[in-house]
Short mmCIF file of C-alpha atoms in Angstrom, two decimals:
data_model
loop_
_atom_site.label_atom_id
_atom_site.label_comp_id
_atom_site.label_asym_id
_atom_site.label_seq_id
_atom_site.Cartn_x
_atom_site.Cartn_y
_atom_site.Cartn_z
CA MET A 804 -4.70 -4.95 27.80
CA LYS A 805 -2.49 -2.17 28.17
CA ASN A 806 -3.92 0.89 27.61
CA ALA A 807 -3.88 1.44 23.45
CA PRO A 808 -4.04 5.03 21.65
CA ILE A 809 -7.63 5.89 20.80
CA ILE A 810 -6.88 7.04 17.58
CA GLN A 811 -4.85 4.19 15.56
CA HIS A 812 -3.49 4.54 12.36
CA TYR A 813 -3.92 2.16 9.45
CA VAL A 814 -0.66 3.68 7.18
CA PRO A 815 2.01 4.78 9.76
CA GLN A 816 2.66 8.26 10.82
CA PHE A 817 6.11 8.45 10.12
CA LEU A 818 5.14 7.54 6.26
CA ILE A 819 3.21 10.02 6.01
CA ARG A 820 5.19 12.92 7.09
CA ASN A 821 7.52 12.51 4.66
CA PHE A 822 4.94 13.94 2.40
CA CYS A 823 4.14 17.18 5.03
CA PHE A 824 5.43 20.77 4.33
CA GLY A 825 6.17 23.43 6.99
CA LYS A 826 7.44 23.80 10.09
CA LYS A 827 4.15 22.58 11.07
CA LYS A 828 3.91 19.10 8.98
CA GLN A 829 0.75 19.39 7.67
CA ILE A 830 -0.13 17.75 4.14
CA ASN A 831 -2.73 18.34 1.70
CA VAL A 832 -5.71 15.63 1.42
CA PHE A 833 -8.01 14.78 -1.66
CA GLU A 834 -11.20 13.21 -0.34
CA LYS A 835 -12.32 10.99 -4.00
CA ALA A 836 -16.30 10.95 -3.20
CA SER A 837 -16.28 14.79 -2.94
CA GLY A 838 -13.53 15.99 -5.06
CA LYS A 839 -12.45 18.49 -2.21
CA SER A 840 -9.37 19.45 -0.76
CA PHE A 841 -8.09 20.41 2.66
CA VAL A 842 -5.12 20.58 4.79
CA SER A 843 -4.39 18.30 7.88
CA ASN A 844 -2.19 17.18 10.13
CA THR A 845 -1.21 13.27 10.18
CA LYS A 846 -2.91 12.66 13.31
CA ASN A 847 -6.19 13.30 11.77
CA ILE A 848 -5.72 11.29 8.61
CA ALA A 849 -5.73 7.52 7.94
CA SER A 850 -7.31 7.11 11.19
CA GLU A 851 -10.37 5.08 13.40
CA ARG A 852 -10.91 5.12 17.12
CA ASN A 853 -9.94 1.78 18.26
CA PHE A 854 -9.66 0.57 14.84
CA TYR A 855 -7.25 -2.43 15.71
CA ASN A 856 -9.17 -3.01 19.25
CA TYR A 857 -11.49 -6.36 19.32
CA ILE A 858 -12.81 -9.03 21.79
CA ASP A 859 -11.49 -12.54 21.29
CA LYS A 860 -13.44 -15.03 23.60
CA GLY A 861 -14.30 -12.24 26.09
CA GLU A 862 -10.63 -10.47 26.45
CA THR A 863 -9.97 -7.22 25.34
CA LYS A 864 -7.03 -7.39 22.68
CA THR A 865 -5.51 -5.28 19.92
CA LEU A 866 -3.15 -5.42 17.32
CA GLU A 867 -1.80 -2.00 17.96
CA PHE A 868 1.06 -2.11 20.26
CA MET A 869 2.43 -4.90 17.51
CA LEU A 870 2.57 -2.83 14.53
CA SER A 871 3.72 0.29 16.67
CA GLU A 872 6.79 -2.34 17.12
CA TYR A 873 6.92 -2.34 12.99
CA GLU A 874 7.29 0.46 12.22
CA SER A 875 9.17 1.50 14.52
CA LYS A 876 12.31 -1.20 13.58
CA VAL A 877 11.05 -0.18 10.23
CA LYS A 878 11.57 3.66 10.12
CA PRO A 879 15.29 3.86 10.36
CA ILE A 880 15.51 1.31 7.66
CA ILE A 881 13.26 3.56 5.05
CA ASP A 882 15.67 6.68 6.06
CA LYS A 883 18.43 4.50 5.21
CA LEU A 884 17.17 3.56 1.70
CA LEU A 885 15.96 7.53 1.20
CA GLU A 886 19.71 8.63 1.63
CA THR A 887 21.33 5.90 0.18
CA GLN A 888 19.61 4.68 -2.80
CA SER A 889 20.45 0.92 -3.09
CA PHE A 890 18.96 -2.09 -1.50
CA LEU A 891 22.62 -3.03 -0.87
CA SER A 892 22.86 -0.30 1.53
CA ILE A 893 20.69 -2.46 4.42
CA ASN A 894 21.71 -6.25 5.76
CA LYS A 895 19.12 -9.63 5.23
CA ILE A 896 17.79 -9.08 8.88
CA GLU A 897 16.78 -4.96 7.94
CA HIS A 898 15.60 -6.54 4.33
CA GLN A 899 13.21 -9.19 6.08
CA LEU A 900 11.98 -6.67 8.45
CA LEU A 901 10.94 -4.61 5.63
CA SER A 902 9.18 -7.47 3.95
CA GLN A 903 7.30 -7.91 7.13
CA PHE A 904 6.46 -4.37 7.16
CA ILE A 905 5.59 -4.20 3.79
CA ALA A 906 2.96 -7.92 4.24
CA LEU A 907 1.08 -6.03 7.15
CA GLN A 908 0.49 -2.83 5.48
CA LEU A 909 -1.47 -4.92 2.98
CA LEU A 910 -3.39 -6.09 5.64
CA ARG A 911 -3.94 -3.68 7.93
CA THR A 912 -5.54 -1.07 6.06
CA LYS A 913 -9.30 -0.18 6.08
CA THR A 914 -9.47 -1.15 2.04
CA GLN A 915 -8.59 -4.57 3.72
CA ARG A 916 -11.26 -4.83 6.06
CA GLU A 917 -14.07 -3.05 3.37
CA GLN A 918 -13.25 -5.82 0.98
CA LEU A 919 -13.66 -8.70 3.84
CA LYS A 920 -16.65 -6.73 4.66
CA ALA A 921 -18.09 -6.26 0.71
CA ILE A 922 -17.63 -10.64 0.38
CA SER A 923 -19.64 -10.78 3.43
CA ASN A 924 -22.50 -9.02 3.04
CA TYR A 925 -22.78 -11.04 -0.98
CA CYS A 926 -22.57 -13.49 1.18
CA PHE A 927 -25.17 -12.78 3.62
CA ASP A 928 -27.36 -11.18 0.93
CA ASN A 929 -27.21 -14.05 -0.76
CA PHE A 930 -28.54 -15.89 1.81
CA GLU A 931 -31.65 -13.98 2.84
CA LYS A 932 -32.66 -14.44 -1.40
CA LEU A 933 -32.72 -18.17 -0.64
CA GLY A 934 -34.73 -17.94 2.53
CA PHE A 935 -32.15 -18.74 5.11
CA THR A 936 -31.51 -16.01 8.41
CA SER A 937 -28.82 -14.39 7.73
CA PRO A 938 -25.87 -14.62 10.00
CA LYS A 939 -24.88 -11.37 10.47
CA ASP A 940 -25.03 -10.29 14.03
CA GLN A 941 -24.22 -7.11 16.16
CA ASN A 942 -21.18 -8.63 17.13
CA TYR A 943 -20.67 -8.03 12.95
CA GLU A 944 -17.70 -5.52 13.05
CA ASN A 945 -15.82 -7.74 15.74
CA GLU A 946 -15.96 -10.94 13.81
CA LEU A 947 -14.13 -8.41 10.75
CA LYS A 948 -11.51 -7.37 13.17
CA LEU A 949 -11.14 -10.78 14.52
CA VAL A 950 -10.61 -12.26 10.86
CA ILE A 951 -8.28 -9.59 10.16
CA SER A 952 -5.58 -9.97 13.19
CA ASN A 953 -5.95 -14.16 12.32
CA LEU A 954 -5.10 -13.35 9.18
CA ILE A 955 -1.75 -11.83 9.90
CA ASN A 956 -1.20 -14.11 12.78
CA LYS A 957 -1.49 -16.79 10.59
CA ASN A 958 0.02 -15.47 7.59
CA LEU A 959 2.25 -12.38 7.60
CA GLU A 960 5.62 -14.75 7.57
CA GLU A 961 4.58 -17.00 4.08
CA PHE A 962 3.19 -13.34 2.63
CA SER A 963 6.31 -11.39 4.00
CA GLN A 964 8.82 -14.21 2.76
CA ILE A 965 7.10 -14.41 -1.21
CA ILE A 966 7.81 -10.82 -1.12
CA TYR A 967 10.98 -10.79 0.32
CA LYS A 968 12.02 -13.01 -2.39
CA LYS A 969 11.60 -11.34 -5.50
CA ASN A 970 13.42 -8.21 -7.03
CA TRP A 971 13.58 -5.02 -4.97
CA PHE A 972 14.93 -1.87 -6.41
CA LEU A 973 13.99 2.58 -5.95
CA ILE A 974 12.42 4.36 -8.88
CA THR A 975 13.61 7.95 -8.14
CA ASN A 976 12.02 11.31 -9.80
CA LYS A 977 13.78 13.92 -11.11
CA SER A 978 10.26 15.27 -12.50
CA ASN A 979 8.24 18.51 -11.79
CA GLN A 980 5.66 16.26 -10.28
CA SER A 981 5.70 14.53 -6.78
CA PHE A 982 4.71 10.96 -5.49
CA SER A 983 1.45 10.71 -3.95
CA ILE A 984 0.66 8.58 -1.47
CA SER A 985 -3.30 7.46 -0.20
CA ASP A 986 -4.80 5.50 2.87
CA ASN A 987 -4.16 2.75 1.05
CA PRO A 988 -0.50 2.97 0.25
CA ILE A 989 0.57 -0.18 -1.24
CA THR A 990 -0.25 0.02 -4.75
CA MET A 991 0.15 -3.45 -7.68
CA TYR A 992 0.14 -3.82 -11.15
CA ASN A 993 0.37 -6.77 -13.99
CA GLU A 994 0.25 -6.44 -17.54
CA ASN A 995 -0.69 -10.02 -17.93
CA TYR A 996 -4.32 -11.08 -17.84
CA ASN A 997 -6.35 -14.38 -16.47
CA PRO A 998 -9.77 -13.73 -16.80
CA LEU A 999 -10.33 -16.79 -14.54
CA ILE A 1000 -7.81 -16.02 -11.05
CA GLY A 1001 -7.32 -12.12 -11.92
CA ASN A 1002 -4.14 -10.55 -12.28
CA ILE A 1003 -3.47 -8.81 -8.76
CA GLY A 1004 -1.41 -10.92 -6.05
CA ILE A 1005 1.68 -10.66 -4.46
CA GLU A 1006 2.06 -14.34 -5.98
CA ILE A 1007 1.07 -14.27 -9.24
CA GLU A 1008 3.40 -14.38 -12.25
CA GLY A 1009 4.38 -10.36 -13.29
CA ILE A 1010 3.45 -9.06 -10.07
CA GLN A 1011 4.68 -5.20 -9.67
CA ILE A 1012 4.08 -3.78 -6.46
CA TYR A 1013 4.64 -0.07 -4.73
CA LEU A 1014 5.24 1.87 -1.98
CA PRO A 1015 5.96 5.71 -1.97
CA ILE A 1016 8.18 6.53 0.90
CA SER A 1017 8.72 10.21 -0.17
CA PRO A 1018 7.42 12.52 -3.01
CA LYS A 1019 10.65 11.44 -4.83
CA VAL A 1020 11.04 7.68 -4.47
CA THR A 1021 9.09 4.84 -3.99
CA VAL A 1022 9.90 1.54 -3.50
CA ALA A 1023 9.60 -1.28 -6.26
CA ILE A 1024 9.07 -4.80 -5.61
CA TYR A 1025 9.07 -6.79 -8.95
CA CYS A 1026 8.11 -10.26 -10.19
CA GLU A 1027 11.79 -12.14 -11.27
CA SER A 1028 9.27 -12.99 -14.42
CA LEU A 1029 9.98 -9.74 -15.16
CA LYS A 1030 13.45 -9.15 -16.04
CA GLU A 1031 13.51 -11.74 -18.61
CA LYS A 1032 11.06 -9.22 -20.13
CA ILE A 1033 12.82 -6.10 -19.71
CA SER A 1034 16.06 -7.83 -21.37
CA TYR A 1035 16.22 -5.77 -24.42
CA PHE A 1036 17.42 -2.98 -22.11
CA LYS A 1037 20.95 -4.57 -22.56
CA LYS A 1038 21.20 -3.34 -26.01
CA ILE A 1039 21.23 -0.21 -24.36
CA PRO A 1040 24.70 1.07 -23.83
CA ASN A 1041 26.11 1.41 -20.61
CA TYR A 1042 22.66 0.10 -19.57
CA ASN A 1043 23.69 -0.64 -16.29
CA LEU A 1044 24.84 2.48 -14.89
CA VAL A 1045 23.32 3.49 -12.22
CA GLY A 1046 19.91 5.37 -12.04
CA LYS A 1047 19.97 4.57 -15.88
CA THR A 1048 17.47 1.70 -16.72
CA LEU A 1049 15.26 -0.10 -15.25
CA LEU A 1050 16.93 -3.20 -15.49
CA GLY A 1051 20.10 -2.16 -14.23
CA ALA A 1052 18.30 -0.79 -11.19
CA ILE A 1053 16.80 -4.35 -10.68
CA GLU A 1054 20.46 -5.90 -11.35
CA LYS A 1055 21.85 -3.81 -8.68
CA SER A 1056 19.25 -3.33 -6.28
CA SER A 1057 19.71 0.22 -6.96
CA TYR A 1058 17.13 2.95 -8.54
CA TRP A 1059 15.75 4.09 -11.34
CA ASP A 1060 15.55 7.82 -12.43
CA ALA A 1061 12.21 6.85 -14.20
CA PRO A 1062 10.93 9.16 -17.12
CA GLU A 1063 7.32 11.51 -16.06
CA GLU A 1064 5.18 9.34 -17.48
CA VAL A 1065 6.02 6.97 -14.90
CA ILE A 1066 5.26 9.42 -12.40
CA THR A 1067 2.28 9.75 -13.82
CA PHE A 1068 1.16 6.48 -13.90
CA LEU A 1069 2.40 4.97 -10.35
CA ASN A 1070 0.18 8.19 -9.22
CA GLY A 1071 -2.57 7.17 -10.98
CA LEU A 1072 -2.66 3.89 -9.08
CA GLN A 1073 -3.02 5.29 -5.91
CA THR A 1074 -6.07 6.68 -7.23
CA CYS A 1075 -7.36 3.17 -8.19
CA PHE A 1076 -6.02 1.57 -4.77
CA SER A 1077 -6.81 4.33 -2.07
CA GLU A 1078 -9.61 3.79 -0.02
CA ARG A 1079 -11.23 7.32 0.35
CA TYR A 1080 -7.91 9.85 0.27
CA ILE A 1081 -4.97 10.64 -1.20
CA PHE A 1082 -2.22 12.68 0.34
CA SER A 1083 0.06 14.99 -1.25
CA LYS A 1084 2.77 17.60 -0.11
CA THR A 1085 2.21 19.68 -3.67
CA GLY A 1086 -1.36 20.48 -3.25
CA ASP A 1087 -2.06 19.18 -7.08
CA PHE A 1088 -4.65 16.98 -7.50
CA SER A 1089 -5.52 17.60 -10.73
CA LEU A 1090 -4.70 14.17 -11.87
CA TYR A 1091 -7.12 12.38 -9.63
CA VAL A 1092 -9.71 14.80 -10.07
CA LYS A 1093 -9.74 13.89 -13.63
CA GLN A 1094 -9.30 10.04 -13.71
CA ILE A 1095 -12.98 10.47 -11.21
CA GLN A 1096 -14.16 12.17 -14.17
CA ASP A 1097 -13.26 9.32 -16.50
CA ASN A 1098 -13.99 6.47 -14.20
CA PRO A 1099 -16.65 7.76 -11.19
CA SER A 1100 -16.37 4.35 -9.65
CA LEU A 1101 -12.94 5.19 -8.60
CA LYS A 1102 -15.23 6.77 -5.81
CA GLN A 1103 -14.82 4.44 -4.21
CA GLY A 1104 -11.89 1.54 -2.98
CA PRO A 1105 -11.25 -1.37 -4.47
CA ARG A 1106 -13.63 -4.56 -4.46
CA SER A 1107 -12.80 -7.61 -5.94
CA SER A 1108 -15.43 -8.97 -8.37
CA ILE A 1109 -18.14 -11.42 -7.32
CA LEU A 1110 -19.63 -13.43 -10.38
#
């Protein structure tokens, strides 16, 4: 294996840099568990030593180079979207690359690994309660990395195609707030409720997927079923003027100038989905402080519930 960087980021630095301020490209950081905030550079956040390195059948491997290659290809695509504010400005290959990037980002984060670890620990603990010897051993952390690597290698294309086929548009922010981003930046929301299978997942009907790409722009990816649900926007005169309505943005693959309450809602999702840190250009973390005061469980990243 070629020498990979020791410090490996699970959120691309180029994305976080879009939220930086000043000539030194610094960013405001809020730690959920402690409620403290500080200023940092992008090198020191959303990263760990050798995060993507693992051993497979005695051979040291890494995901770092593959991830870096995707990042270098996707950065100019995101720059183009920020400039044009329209998905019509990118071609099919670029759109597919962006879909792969989104799928990768869902799988590569610290949160994904912690979710897997929580499920594994639950199973191991119950093995021991039943009198069995827990299969967990000293290679446990490496096994988790190996599972994530296999998940990416086997499912990336399938997951990215599911995402690609949805409705893509941009949400633009002209309010006094700024979009924030976190160490688990892709968030999801679904108004539909299903007590059996849950309502969060890229293939579940009604899913909304969000990725902030600057303090003023968020990528939105919607299930096709939502177009019919918001067809009432057609009653608004000139509903399909660029920027005017959500439905118009979806139909034209362009942007929606969202009201401030939508910006607040999307920022609130970052609190729910982040593992440990939220990043902001402005340093106003009052929303996140209040959310955690109201719901202290948000100090931890999201975990799947196991009955």
